[in-house]
Coordinates of C-alpha atoms in Angstrom, one line a residue:
Chain F
X1 CA 0.0 0.0 -0.1
X2 CA 1.2 3.4 -0.7
X3 CA 2.6 5.6 2.2
X4 CA 0.4 7.6 4.5
X5 CA 2.1 10.8 3.2
X6 CA 0.9 9.9 -0.1
X7 CA -2.5 9.2 0.9
X8 CA -2.8 12.6 2.7
X9 CA -1.4 14.4 -0.3
X10 CA -3.7 12.7 -2.7
X11 CA -6.6 13.1 -0.3
X12 CA -5.9 16.8 -0.3
X13 CA -5.9 17.0 -4.0
X14 CA -9.1 15.0 -4.2
X15 CA -10.7 17.1 -1.6
X16 CA -10.1 20.1 -3.9
X17 CA -12.1 18.6 -6.6
X18 CA -15.9 18.7 -7.0
X19 CA -16.7 15.2 -6.6
X20 CA -13.4 14.1 -5.2
X21 CA -13.2 10.6 -3.6
X22 CA -10.1 9.5 -2.0
X23 CA -7.6 7.5 -4.1
X24 CA -6.8 3.9 -3.1
X25 CA -9.0 3.5 -0.3
X26 CA -10.0 -0.2 0.4
X27 CA -10.0 -2.7 -2.3
X28 CA -11.0 -0.7 -5.4
X29 CA -7.6 0.9 -5.8
X30 CA -7.1 -0.7 -9.1
X31 CA -9.3 -3.5 -10.3
X32 CA -6.7 -5.7 -11.9
X33 CA -8.5 -8.9 -11.1
X34 CA -8.0 -10.0 -14.6
X35 CA -4.4 -10.3 -13.9
X36 CA -4.6 -12.4 -10.9
X37 CA -4.4 -15.7 -12.6
X38 CA -1.6 -14.4 -14.7
X39 CA 0.4 -12.8 -11.9
X40 CA 0.0 -16.1 -9.8
X41 CA 1.3 -17.9 -12.8
X42 CA 4.1 -15.6 -13.0
X43 CA 4.9 -16.0 -9.3
X44 CA 4.8 -19.7 -9.6
X45 CA 6.9 -20.1 -12.7
X46 CA 9.2 -17.2 -13.5
X47 CA 12.3 -15.9 -12.1
X48 CA 10.9 -12.5 -11.5
X49 CA 12.7 -9.2 -11.3
X50 CA 12.1 -6.8 -8.5
X51 CA 9.7 -4.6 -10.5
X52 CA 7.4 -7.5 -11.3
X53 CA 7.4 -8.6 -7.6
X54 CA 6.3 -5.1 -6.9
X55 CA 3.5 -5.2 -9.5
X56 CA 2.5 -8.7 -8.6
X57 CA 2.0 -7.8 -4.9
X58 CA -1.3 -6.5 -5.8
X59 CA -2.6 -9.6 -7.7
X60 CA -1.9 -12.5 -5.3
X61 CA -4.8 -14.4 -4.1
X62 CA -6.3 -16.6 -6.9
X63 CA -4.6 -19.7 -8.1
X64 CA -7.2 -21.5 -10.2
X65 CA -5.6 -20.3 -13.2
X66 CA -4.1 -23.3 -15.0
X67 CA -7.3 -24.7 -16.2
X68 CA -7.9 -21.5 -18.1
X69 CA -4.7 -21.8 -20.1
X70 CA -5.0 -23.6 -23.3
X71 CA -1.3 -24.3 -23.5
X72 CA 0.3 -24.5 -26.9
X73 CA 2.1 -27.8 -27.6
X74 CA 5.3 -28.2 -29.3
X75 CA 3.5 -29.2 -32.4
X76 CA 1.4 -26.1 -32.5
X77 CA 4.6 -24.0 -32.2
X78 CA 6.0 -25.8 -35.2
X79 CA 2.9 -25.2 -37.2
X80 CA 2.8 -21.5 -36.3
X81 CA 6.6 -21.3 -37.3
X82 CA 5.7 -22.8 -40.5
X83 CA 2.8 -20.4 -41.2
X84 CA 5.1 -17.5 -40.4
X85 CA 7.9 -19.0 -42.6
X86 CA 10.4 -18.9 -39.6
X87 CA 12.8 -21.7 -39.6
X88 CA 13.1 -22.4 -35.8
X89 CA 15.8 -25.0 -34.7
X90 CA 15.2 -27.5 -31.9
X91 CA 16.4 -25.3 -29.1
X92 CA 14.4 -22.3 -30.4
X93 CA 11.2 -24.4 -30.4
X94 CA 11.7 -25.6 -26.9
X95 CA 12.3 -22.0 -25.7
X96 CA 9.6 -20.4 -27.8
X97 CA 6.9 -22.8 -26.5
X98 CA 7.4 -21.7 -23.0
X99 CA 7.5 -18.0 -23.9
X100 CA 4.6 -18.1 -26.1
X101 CA 2.6 -19.8 -23.3
X102 CA 3.5 -16.9 -21.0
X103 CA 2.5 -14.4 -23.4
X104 CA -0.9 -16.1 -24.3
X105 CA -1.5 -16.5 -20.7
X106 CA -1.4 -12.8 -20.5
X107 CA -3.7 -12.3 -23.5
X108 CA -6.2 -14.7 -22.5
X109 CA -7.3 -12.6 -19.8
X110 CA -9.1 -10.5 -22.4
X111 CA -11.7 -13.2 -22.5
X112 CA -13.0 -12.2 -19.1
X113 CA -13.9 -8.8 -20.5
X114 CA -17.6 -8.4 -21.5
X115 CA -17.6 -7.0 -25.1
X116 CA -21.1 -7.9 -25.9
X117 CA -22.6 -5.3 -28.4
X118 CA -19.3 -3.6 -28.6
X119 CA -18.1 -2.8 -32.2
X120 CA -14.4 -3.4 -33.1
X121 CA -12.3 -0.5 -33.3
X122 CA -9.8 -0.5 -36.3
X123 CA -8.9 3.3 -36.7
X124 CA -9.0 5.5 -33.7
X125 CA -10.7 8.3 -35.7
X126 CA -12.9 5.8 -37.5
X127 CA -11.5 6.9 -40.7
X128 CA -12.5 4.9 -43.8
X129 CA -10.0 3.9 -46.6
X130 CA -9.3 7.0 -48.8
X131 CA -9.6 6.4 -52.5
X132 CA -7.7 8.2 -55.3
X133 CA -8.2 8.3 -59.0
X134 CA -6.8 5.4 -60.9
X135 CA -4.0 7.2 -62.4
X136 CA -0.1 6.4 -62.8
X137 CA 1.6 8.6 -60.3
X138 CA 4.9 6.8 -59.8
X139 CA 7.7 6.5 -62.2
X140 CA 9.5 3.2 -63.0
X141 CA 12.5 3.0 -60.7
X142 CA 13.2 -0.6 -61.2
X143 CA 16.9 -0.2 -61.7
X144 CA 17.2 1.7 -58.5
X145 CA 15.2 -0.6 -56.5
X146 CA 17.2 -3.6 -57.7
X147 CA 20.6 -2.1 -56.6
X148 CA 19.6 -3.2 -53.1
X149 CA 18.2 -6.6 -54.0
X150 CA 20.1 -9.8 -53.0
X151 CA 20.2 -11.4 -56.5
X152 CA 19.0 -10.0 -59.9
X153 CA 19.5 -10.8 -63.5
X154 CA 18.2 -9.0 -66.5
X155 CA 16.0 -6.9 -64.3
X156 CA 14.5 -10.0 -62.6
X157 CA 14.8 -10.9 -58.9
X158 CA 16.4 -14.4 -58.6
X159 CA 15.2 -17.0 -56.4
X160 CA 15.9 -20.8 -56.1
X161 CA 14.5 -22.9 -58.8
X162 CA 10.7 -23.4 -58.1
X163 CA 9.6 -25.7 -60.9
X164 CA 11.7 -29.0 -61.4
Chain B
X1 CA 27.4 25.1 -28.1
X2 CA 26.1 21.5 -27.5
X3 CA 24.3 22.6 -24.3
X4 CA 21.9 24.9 -26.3
X5 CA 18.3 23.9 -27.0
X6 CA 16.9 23.9 -30.4
X7 CA 15.1 27.2 -29.7
X8 CA 18.3 28.8 -28.5
X9 CA 20.2 27.3 -31.5
X10 CA 17.6 28.9 -33.8
X11 CA 17.9 32.4 -32.3
X12 CA 21.8 32.0 -32.3
X13 CA 21.8 31.1 -36.0
X14 CA 19.7 33.9 -37.0
X15 CA 21.8 36.3 -34.9
X16 CA 24.8 34.8 -36.7
X17 CA 26.7 33.9 -33.6
X18 CA 27.8 30.8 -35.3
X19 CA 27.1 29.0 -38.6
X20 CA 25.2 25.8 -39.0
X21 CA 28.4 24.3 -40.4
X22 CA 30.5 25.3 -37.2
X23 CA 27.8 23.8 -35.0
X24 CA 27.4 20.6 -37.1
X25 CA 31.2 20.0 -36.7
X26 CA 31.3 20.6 -33.1
X27 CA 28.5 18.0 -32.5
X28 CA 29.9 15.5 -35.0
X29 CA 33.2 15.7 -32.9
X30 CA 31.2 15.1 -29.8
X31 CA 29.5 12.2 -31.1
X32 CA 32.7 10.6 -32.1
X33 CA 34.2 11.3 -28.6
X34 CA 31.2 10.4 -26.4
X35 CA 28.9 8.0 -28.3
X36 CA 31.3 5.0 -27.9
X37 CA 30.1 4.9 -24.2
X38 CA 26.5 5.0 -25.2
X39 CA 25.9 3.5 -28.6
X40 CA 23.1 5.8 -29.4
X41 CA 24.0 6.1 -33.1
X42 CA 23.9 3.2 -35.6
X43 CA 25.0 5.4 -38.4
X44 CA 26.7 8.9 -38.3
X45 CA 26.1 10.6 -41.7
X46 CA 29.1 13.0 -41.4
X47 CA 29.5 14.1 -45.1
X48 CA 25.8 14.5 -45.7
X49 CA 25.5 16.5 -42.4
X50 CA 28.2 19.0 -43.4
X51 CA 26.7 19.3 -46.8
X52 CA 23.3 20.0 -45.4
X53 CA 24.7 22.5 -43.0
X54 CA 26.5 24.3 -45.7
X55 CA 23.3 24.4 -47.7
X56 CA 21.5 25.9 -44.8
X57 CA 24.1 28.5 -44.3
X58 CA 23.8 29.4 -47.9
X59 CA 20.0 29.7 -47.8
X60 CA 20.3 31.9 -44.7
X61 CA 23.0 33.9 -46.6
X62 CA 20.3 34.5 -49.3
X63 CA 18.0 36.0 -46.9
X64 CA 16.0 33.0 -46.1
X65 CA 14.8 32.7 -42.5
X66 CA 13.0 29.8 -40.7
X67 CA 13.1 28.5 -37.1
X68 CA 14.7 25.2 -38.1
X69 CA 17.2 26.4 -40.8
X70 CA 20.6 24.8 -40.1
X71 CA 19.2 23.3 -36.7
X72 CA 20.8 19.9 -36.1
X73 CA 18.7 16.7 -35.1
X74 CA 19.1 12.9 -35.7
X75 CA 16.6 10.4 -36.9
X76 CA 15.3 7.2 -35.2
X77 CA 16.6 4.5 -37.7
X78 CA 13.2 3.5 -38.8
X79 CA 12.7 6.7 -40.8
X80 CA 13.8 6.0 -44.4
X81 CA 16.6 8.3 -45.5
X82 CA 17.5 8.2 -49.2
X83 CA 21.0 6.9 -49.9
X84 CA 21.7 6.1 -46.3
X85 CA 21.2 2.7 -44.4
X86 CA 17.9 2.4 -42.6
X87 CA 18.4 -0.7 -40.4
X88 CA 15.4 -0.5 -38.1
X89 CA 17.7 -2.1 -35.5
X90 CA 17.7 -5.4 -37.4
X91 CA 20.1 -7.7 -39.2
X92 CA 17.4 -8.0 -41.6
X93 CA 17.9 -4.5 -42.7
X94 CA 21.6 -4.1 -42.1
X95 CA 22.3 -3.8 -45.9
X96 CA 19.2 -1.8 -46.7
X97 CA 20.0 1.7 -48.3
X98 CA 16.6 3.4 -48.3
X99 CA 15.8 4.4 -51.9
X100 CA 13.6 7.4 -50.8
X101 CA 13.0 9.7 -47.9
X102 CA 10.3 9.4 -45.4
X103 CA 7.7 12.3 -45.5
X104 CA 9.0 13.3 -41.9
X105 CA 12.7 13.3 -43.0
X106 CA 11.8 15.2 -46.3
X107 CA 9.7 17.8 -44.5
X108 CA 12.4 18.5 -42.0
X109 CA 15.1 18.6 -44.7
X110 CA 12.9 21.1 -46.6
X111 CA 12.8 23.2 -43.4
X112 CA 16.6 23.3 -43.5
X113 CA 17.1 20.8 -40.7
X114 CA 20.6 19.1 -40.6
X115 CA 20.5 15.4 -39.9
X116 CA 23.6 14.1 -38.1
X117 CA 22.7 10.4 -38.5
X118 CA 20.6 7.5 -37.6
X119 CA 19.8 6.4 -34.0
X120 CA 19.7 3.0 -32.3
X121 CA 16.4 1.5 -31.3
X122 CA 14.9 -1.8 -30.4
X123 CA 14.7 -4.1 -33.5
X124 CA 11.6 -3.1 -35.5
X125 CA 10.6 -0.9 -32.5
X126 CA 9.7 -3.9 -30.5
X127 CA 10.9 -3.4 -26.9
X128 CA 11.0 -1.1 -23.9
X129 CA 14.7 -1.2 -23.1
X130 CA 16.5 -0.9 -26.3
X131 CA 18.2 -4.2 -25.7
X132 CA 16.8 -5.9 -28.8
X133 CA 18.9 -4.0 -31.2
X134 CA 21.1 -5.9 -33.7
X135 CA 23.7 -3.1 -33.0
X136 CA 23.8 -3.8 -29.2
X137 CA 22.1 -2.1 -26.3
X138 CA 22.1 1.8 -25.8
X139 CA 23.1 2.9 -22.3
X140 CA 21.3 5.5 -20.1
X141 CA 23.6 8.7 -19.8
X142 CA 22.2 9.0 -16.3
X143 CA 23.7 5.7 -15.4
X144 CA 25.5 3.8 -18.0
X145 CA 24.6 0.5 -16.2
X146 CA 20.9 1.0 -16.8
X147 CA 18.8 0.9 -20.0
X148 CA 17.5 4.4 -21.6
X149 CA 14.1 2.9 -22.3
X150 CA 12.8 2.0 -25.7
X151 CA 12.1 1.6 -28.4
X152 CA 13.4 5.1 -29.1
X153 CA 16.4 4.4 -26.8
X154 CA 19.1 5.8 -29.1
X155 CA 17.0 9.1 -29.6
X156 CA 16.7 9.4 -25.8
X157 CA 20.4 8.8 -24.9
X158 CA 21.7 10.9 -27.6
X159 CA 19.5 14.1 -26.7
X160 CA 20.1 13.4 -22.9
X161 CA 23.9 13.3 -23.4
X162 CA 23.6 16.5 -25.4
X163 CA 25.0 14.8 -28.6
X164 CA 22.1 16.4 -30.5
X165 CA 19.5 19.0 -29.3
X166 CA 16.5 16.9 -30.4
X167 CA 15.6 13.7 -32.3
X168 CA 12.8 11.9 -34.0
X169 CA 11.1 8.9 -32.5
X170 CA 8.1 6.7 -33.0
X171 CA 5.5 5.5 -30.4
X172 CA 3.5 2.4 -30.8
X173 CA 3.0 1.6 -27.1
X174 CA 5.0 4.2 -25.4
X175 CA 8.4 4.3 -27.4
X176 CA 8.7 7.9 -27.3
X177 CA 7.1 8.8 -23.9
X178 CA 8.8 6.0 -21.8
X179 CA 12.5 6.6 -22.9
X180 CA 11.9 10.4 -22.6
X181 CA 10.7 9.8 -18.9
X182 CA 13.7 7.6 -18.2
X183 CA 16.2 10.1 -19.5
X184 CA 14.7 13.4 -18.4
X185 CA 13.5 14.6 -21.7
X186 CA 10.2 15.9 -23.0
X187 CA 8.7 13.6 -25.6
X188 CA 5.4 14.0 -27.7
X189 CA 3.3 11.3 -29.4
X190 CA 0.9 13.2 -31.4
X191 CA -2.6 12.0 -32.3
X192 CA -2.7 9.0 -34.5
X193 CA -2.7 10.3 -38.1
X194 CA -1.2 13.8 -37.2
X195 CA 2.3 12.9 -38.6
X196 CA 2.7 10.9 -41.8
X197 CA 3.8 7.4 -41.4
X198 CA 4.9 7.2 -45.1
X199 CA 8.6 5.9 -45.1
X200 CA 8.4 5.0 -41.3
X201 CA 9.1 1.3 -41.4
X202 CA 5.8 -0.2 -40.1
X203 CA 5.4 -2.2 -36.8
X204 CA 1.8 -2.0 -36.0
X205 CA 0.2 0.2 -38.4
X206 CA -3.0 1.1 -36.4
X207 CA -1.0 2.2 -33.5
X208 CA 2.4 3.6 -34.9
X209 CA 2.8 7.5 -34.7
X210 CA 6.0 9.5 -35.3
X211 CA 6.9 12.2 -32.8
X212 CA 9.9 13.8 -31.1
X213 CA 12.2 13.7 -28.0
X214 CA 13.8 17.1 -27.0
X215 CA 15.0 18.9 -24.1
X216 CA 11.7 21.0 -23.6
X217 CA 8.2 21.7 -24.8
X218 CA 9.3 24.5 -26.9
X219 CA 11.6 22.5 -28.9
X220 CA 9.0 19.8 -29.4
X221 CA 6.6 22.5 -30.7
X222 CA 9.2 23.7 -33.1
X223 CA 9.6 20.2 -34.5
X224 CA 6.0 19.4 -34.5
X225 CA 5.2 22.5 -36.5
X226 CA 7.4 21.2 -39.3
X227 CA 6.5 17.5 -39.0
X228 CA 2.8 17.5 -38.7
X229 CA 0.2 17.7 -41.7
X230 CA -1.8 15.8 -44.0
X231 CA 0.0 13.4 -46.5
X232 CA -1.8 11.8 -49.3
X233 CA 0.7 9.1 -49.4
X234 CA -0.3 7.8 -46.0
X235 CA -3.7 6.2 -46.1
X236 CA -4.3 6.9 -42.5
X237 CA -3.0 10.4 -42.4
X238 CA -5.8 12.8 -41.2
X239 CA -6.7 15.9 -43.3
X240 CA -6.9 18.4 -40.7
X241 CA -5.4 21.9 -40.3
X242 CA -2.1 22.1 -38.3
X243 CA -2.4 24.4 -35.4
X244 CA 0.2 27.2 -34.5
X245 CA 1.9 25.2 -31.7
X246 CA 4.4 28.0 -30.8
X247 CA 1.6 30.5 -30.4
X248 CA -0.2 28.2 -27.9
X249 CA 2.8 27.8 -25.6
X250 CA 2.1 31.1 -23.8
X251 CA -1.6 30.5 -22.9
X252 CA -2.0 30.8 -19.2
X253 CA -3.2 27.7 -17.4
X254 CA -6.0 29.4 -15.4
X255 CA -9.1 27.2 -15.4
X256 CA -7.4 24.1 -16.8
X257 CA -9.1 20.9 -15.6
X258 CA -6.7 18.1 -14.9
X259 CA -8.0 14.6 -14.2
X260 CA -6.1 12.2 -12.1
X261 CA -7.1 8.6 -13.0
X262 CA -7.4 6.5 -9.9
X263 CA -6.1 3.5 -11.8
X264 CA -2.7 5.2 -12.4
X265 CA -2.0 5.4 -8.8
X266 CA -2.5 1.9 -7.6
X267 CA 0.1 -0.6 -6.3
X268 CA 2.7 -1.4 -8.7
X269 CA 3.6 2.2 -9.0
X270 CA 6.9 3.2 -7.1
X271 CA 5.5 5.4 -4.3
X272 CA 8.4 8.0 -4.9
X273 CA 7.2 8.3 -8.4
X274 CA 3.7 8.8 -7.4
X275 CA 4.9 11.5 -4.9
X276 CA 6.8 13.4 -7.6
X277 CA 3.7 13.1 -9.9
X278 CA 1.5 14.7 -7.3
X279 CA 4.2 17.3 -6.7
X280 CA 3.8 18.2 -10.5
X281 CA 0.2 18.5 -9.9
X282 CA 0.6 20.9 -7.0
X283 CA 2.9 23.0 -9.3
X284 CA 0.2 23.1 -12.0
X285 CA -2.4 24.0 -9.4
X286 CA -0.4 27.1 -8.4
X287 CA -0.5 28.0 -12.1
X288 CA -4.2 27.9 -12.0
X289 CA -5.3 24.4 -12.8
X290 CA -8.0 22.5 -11.0
X291 CA -7.8 18.8 -10.2
X292 CA -10.2 16.1 -10.0
X293 CA -10.3 12.4 -9.6
X294 CA -11.5 10.4 -12.7
X295 CA -11.4 6.8 -13.7
X296 CA -10.4 4.9 -16.8
X297 CA -11.9 1.6 -15.8
X298 CA -10.7 -0.5 -18.8
X299 CA -7.0 0.5 -18.5
X300 CA -6.2 -2.8 -17.1
X301 CA -7.3 -4.5 -20.2
X302 CA -4.9 -2.5 -22.4
X303 CA -1.9 -4.7 -22.1
X304 CA -3.6 -8.0 -23.2
X305 CA -5.4 -6.1 -26.1
X306 CA -2.1 -4.5 -27.1
X307 CA -0.3 -7.8 -27.3
X308 CA -2.8 -9.1 -29.7
X309 CA -3.2 -6.1 -31.9
X310 CA 0.5 -5.2 -32.2
X311 CA 1.9 -8.6 -32.8
X312 CA -1.0 -9.4 -35.3
X313 CA -0.3 -6.2 -37.3
X314 CA 3.5 -6.9 -37.0
X315 CA 3.2 -10.4 -38.3
X316 CA 1.5 -9.1 -41.4
X317 CA 3.8 -6.0 -41.9
X318 CA 6.9 -8.0 -41.5
X319 CA 5.9 -10.7 -44.0
X320 CA 7.4 -8.6 -46.6
X321 CA 11.0 -9.4 -45.3
X322 CA 11.3 -12.6 -47.3
X323 CA 14.9 -12.4 -48.6
X324 CA 13.9 -11.8 -52.2
X325 CA 13.7 -8.1 -53.2
X326 CA 15.8 -6.5 -50.4
X327 CA 17.1 -7.0 -47.0
X328 CA 19.0 -10.2 -45.6
X329 CA 19.1 -13.3 -47.5
X330 CA 20.5 -16.7 -46.0
X331 CA 23.4 -18.4 -47.7
X332 CA 22.7 -21.2 -50.1
X333 CA 19.1 -21.7 -49.9
X334 CA 17.9 -25.3 -50.9
X335 CA 14.6 -24.1 -52.3
X336 CA 12.2 -21.2 -52.1
X337 CA 10.7 -22.2 -48.7
X338 CA 14.1 -22.7 -47.2
X339 CA 15.1 -19.2 -48.6
X340 CA 12.0 -17.7 -46.8
X341 CA 12.4 -19.7 -43.5
X342 CA 16.2 -19.2 -43.0
X343 CA 16.4 -15.7 -44.2
X344 CA 13.7 -14.8 -41.7
X345 CA 14.9 -16.9 -38.8
X346 CA 18.4 -15.6 -39.2
X347 CA 17.5 -12.1 -40.0
X348 CA 15.1 -11.4 -37.1
X349 CA 16.0 -11.3 -33.5
X350 CA 14.4 -13.1 -30.6
X351 CA 11.8 -10.5 -29.7
X352 CA 10.8 -9.9 -33.3
X353 CA 10.3 -13.6 -33.9
X354 CA 8.3 -13.9 -30.7
X355 CA 5.9 -11.2 -31.7
X356 CA 5.6 -12.6 -35.3
X357 CA 4.6 -16.0 -33.8
X358 CA 2.0 -14.5 -31.4
X359 CA 0.6 -12.5 -34.2
X360 CA 0.6 -15.4 -36.7
X361 CA -1.3 -17.5 -34.0
X362 CA -3.8 -14.8 -33.2
X363 CA -4.7 -14.3 -36.9
X364 CA -4.7 -18.0 -37.8
X365 CA -7.8 -19.7 -39.0
X366 CA -10.3 -20.2 -36.1
X367 CA -8.7 -17.8 -33.7
X368 CA -9.4 -14.3 -35.4
X369 CA -12.5 -13.6 -33.6
X370 CA -11.3 -14.7 -30.2
X371 CA -8.0 -12.7 -30.5
X372 CA -7.9 -9.9 -32.9
X373 CA -11.7 -8.9 -32.9
X374 CA -11.8 -9.2 -29.2
X375 CA -8.9 -7.0 -28.8
X376 CA -10.4 -4.5 -31.1
X377 CA -13.6 -4.5 -29.1
X378 CA -11.6 -3.9 -25.9
X379 CA -9.8 -1.1 -27.8
X380 CA -13.3 0.5 -28.3
X381 CA -13.9 0.3 -24.5
X382 CA -10.6 2.1 -23.8
X383 CA -11.4 4.9 -26.3
X384 CA -14.8 5.2 -24.7
X385 CA -13.2 5.6 -21.2
X386 CA -11.1 8.5 -22.7
X387 CA -14.1 10.2 -24.4
X388 CA -16.0 10.0 -21.1
X389 CA -13.0 11.4 -19.2
X390 CA -12.6 14.3 -21.5
X391 CA -16.3 15.4 -21.0
X392 CA -15.2 16.1 -17.4
X393 CA -11.5 17.3 -17.8
X394 CA -9.4 18.9 -20.4
X395 CA -6.3 16.7 -19.7
X396 CA -5.3 13.5 -18.0
X397 CA -2.3 13.4 -15.8
X398 CA -0.3 10.5 -14.4
X399 CA 3.1 8.9 -14.1
X400 CA 4.6 7.9 -17.4
X401 CA 6.3 4.8 -16.0
X402 CA 5.8 2.6 -13.0
X403 CA 9.5 2.4 -12.1
X404 CA 12.7 4.4 -13.1
X405 CA 15.2 2.9 -15.5
X406 CA 16.2 -0.6 -14.7
X407 CA 19.5 -2.3 -15.1
X408 CA 20.6 -3.6 -18.4
X409 CA 20.0 -7.4 -18.6
X410 CA 17.5 -7.3 -15.7
X411 CA 14.4 -8.4 -17.8
X412 CA 16.2 -10.2 -20.6
X413 CA 14.7 -13.5 -20.0
X414 CA 11.2 -12.3 -19.1
X415 CA 9.4 -10.5 -22.0
X416 CA 6.3 -10.4 -20.1
X417 CA 7.7 -8.6 -17.2
X418 CA 9.0 -6.1 -19.8
X419 CA 5.5 -5.7 -21.4
X420 CA 4.1 -4.7 -18.1
X421 CA 6.3 -1.7 -18.0
X422 CA 4.1 -0.1 -20.6
X423 CA 1.0 -0.2 -18.4
X424 CA 0.5 3.7 -18.4
X425 CA 1.5 4.5 -22.0
X426 CA -0.2 1.8 -24.1
X427 CA -3.7 3.2 -23.7
X428 CA -3.0 6.4 -25.6
X429 CA -2.0 4.2 -28.7
X430 CA -5.0 2.1 -28.5
X431 CA -7.3 5.2 -28.3
X432 CA -5.2 7.2 -30.7
X433 CA -5.1 10.2 -28.3
X434 CA -1.9 12.5 -28.0
X435 CA 0.4 11.9 -25.1
X436 CA 3.4 13.9 -23.7
X437 CA 6.0 13.0 -21.0
X438 CA 7.9 15.8 -19.1
X439 CA 10.5 15.6 -16.5
X440 CA 9.2 15.9 -12.9
X441 CA 12.2 15.0 -10.7
X442 CA 14.5 12.3 -9.6
X443 CA 14.4 9.1 -7.6
X444 CA 17.8 7.8 -6.4
X445 CA 19.4 10.3 -9.1
X446 CA 17.3 8.8 -11.9
X447 CA 14.9 10.9 -13.9
X448 CA 11.1 10.4 -13.5
X449 CA 8.4 11.6 -16.0
X450 CA 4.9 12.7 -15.8
X451 CA 2.5 12.0 -18.6
X452 CA -0.2 14.4 -19.9
X453 CA -3.0 13.0 -22.3
X454 CA -5.3 15.2 -24.2
X455 CA -8.3 14.8 -26.7
X456 CA -7.6 14.3 -30.3
X457 CA -5.4 17.0 -32.1
X458 CA -4.8 18.9 -29.0
X459 CA -1.1 18.6 -29.1
X460 CA -1.0 22.3 -28.6
X461 CA -2.6 22.0 -25.3
X462 CA -0.1 19.4 -24.1
X463 CA 2.8 21.5 -25.2
X464 CA 1.2 24.6 -23.7
X465 CA 0.9 22.9 -20.2
X466 CA 4.4 21.3 -20.3
X467 CA 5.9 24.7 -21.3
X468 CA 4.3 26.6 -18.6
X469 CA 5.3 24.0 -16.0
X470 CA 8.9 24.2 -17.4
X471 CA 8.8 28.0 -16.9
X472 CA 8.0 27.4 -13.3
X473 CA 10.3 24.4 -12.7
X474 CA 13.9 23.4 -13.6
X475 CA 13.7 19.6 -13.7
X476 CA 13.9 19.7 -17.5
X477 CA 17.3 21.6 -17.3
X478 CA 19.1 18.9 -15.4
X479 CA 21.8 17.1 -17.4
X480 CA 23.6 13.8 -16.7
X481 CA 27.1 15.0 -15.4
X482 CA 29.7 12.7 -17.0
X483 CA 28.6 13.9 -20.6
X484 CA 28.8 17.7 -20.4
X485 CA 32.5 18.7 -20.3

């Protein structure tokens, strides 16, 4: 909990406001209940830094988290790596499986939020895709662009043989 | 000369106290001497800088004026600079010589700005510590055993050490504001769409926004004036007139309504940072502001939503790095799939690969609704929180970061711990509102920043408040001692 001095000072500020309530009284300091399972998981599994220990202090208390986690298996990670065209070696896959599960554990707490009847937000200002007349606006700069290509020949980009 | 702010340089150049070329040479010499301790630059463009400085001096000799004519800055290495390597902190783009200028780079060059080079950053802007760079970590000038923040860590370290008076940066989840806070600088992330993203290498396109890190609000205003504006080449650029940011600096703060979100002052925040934040509030009250408690109830959902949206967009954006047309290509590929897989595995570092994997999973068949769409719905809840708060108050104030700069290597094996450090900054990116971090004191000799958030397109208001605060306080004038000689 924050220091008494802080409470007094915040209280003083809050008292100045029109409908000021004290900060941080009781249990509604910061409703991070969505993070409880995650933080408990962290506490159980990870070698935490001091800062995380500080953050996690708030979130102790619930440990029925593991059943919520749909842990990725090694085969899932291999499949994702293939979809992303990332050639991971054995050691990478091992390591990545653990880290991805940590990250997905964090992400999965979104599911507890009620978003019924809430429209997805793609652009903060709700802008729609701007259209322009279908006119040629760029000049051909193939030679310039090919100077930075890994392999070219006769103005073509070279890749390994695709058709046997 | 290197201790001058951008505004002071501008006045000195117009009073002909020194030339742009003289200043540029002084700064280049300092970069060569000091930067080996910090690693803030990836590329120093000495020849181009002197050429640009001479051109600026010539323009001035021909009677041209302009606040930024001959003023030196440096660019985060994800803004494309024609003819200069633009690496994005990645091995993938170590050999990438940009064939064109980003709009931001071009606009600043047109204004006569001299670019000294390209600044270090987290690889593809993914990180909060500047430790994921292919070119090695950047050190914090306030304590070289600590991180400078990220992803604009090179920008922060270079400006804090007075190697350059200001720098460009980008902010996808706090990458301008957090390093600014950890190095005692003023950093501004404008409204999404205020500054063109064209030529800014994409990380998460619906969140990325360019901005700047400088020594004070006045310098940020000078740069924003030149950088902001509609760009038809950026499909998400917003066609809205650009305010006169310099004129708005001097507005008195009487009647300003500040909201303190109770969620920003909970446990997890270093209580000494809370104290300094409230001290800044007291100072603003003396300047005429009123203060009120508010609530942003969905703040806590921002990190999970962000770590779906950003990796999802990144996995799509980074699919272009395939080893075919530019960038890194592996040796002796067996076939096309091998070419793709090894070029990408060898060209990207750990954190980038990790986020591509998370994003690929979130967007894969059967998971799109549960992850990406869900995150976008939460994003709307977060935006709605801000809209409701801004009905009651003019700006929102809180700490920029929950802790001061941590030790290099401290969170290396724990990406999730590092993700949690962005708790206070991420909401502004999800909602698209502008945010500014300004120096507000020190804890154990390390800088602390206070964050201000405003409604869309009210960058002028943020700069105004920061400027008035900086006229009444001197935190922003403190510089790290080892780098001043």
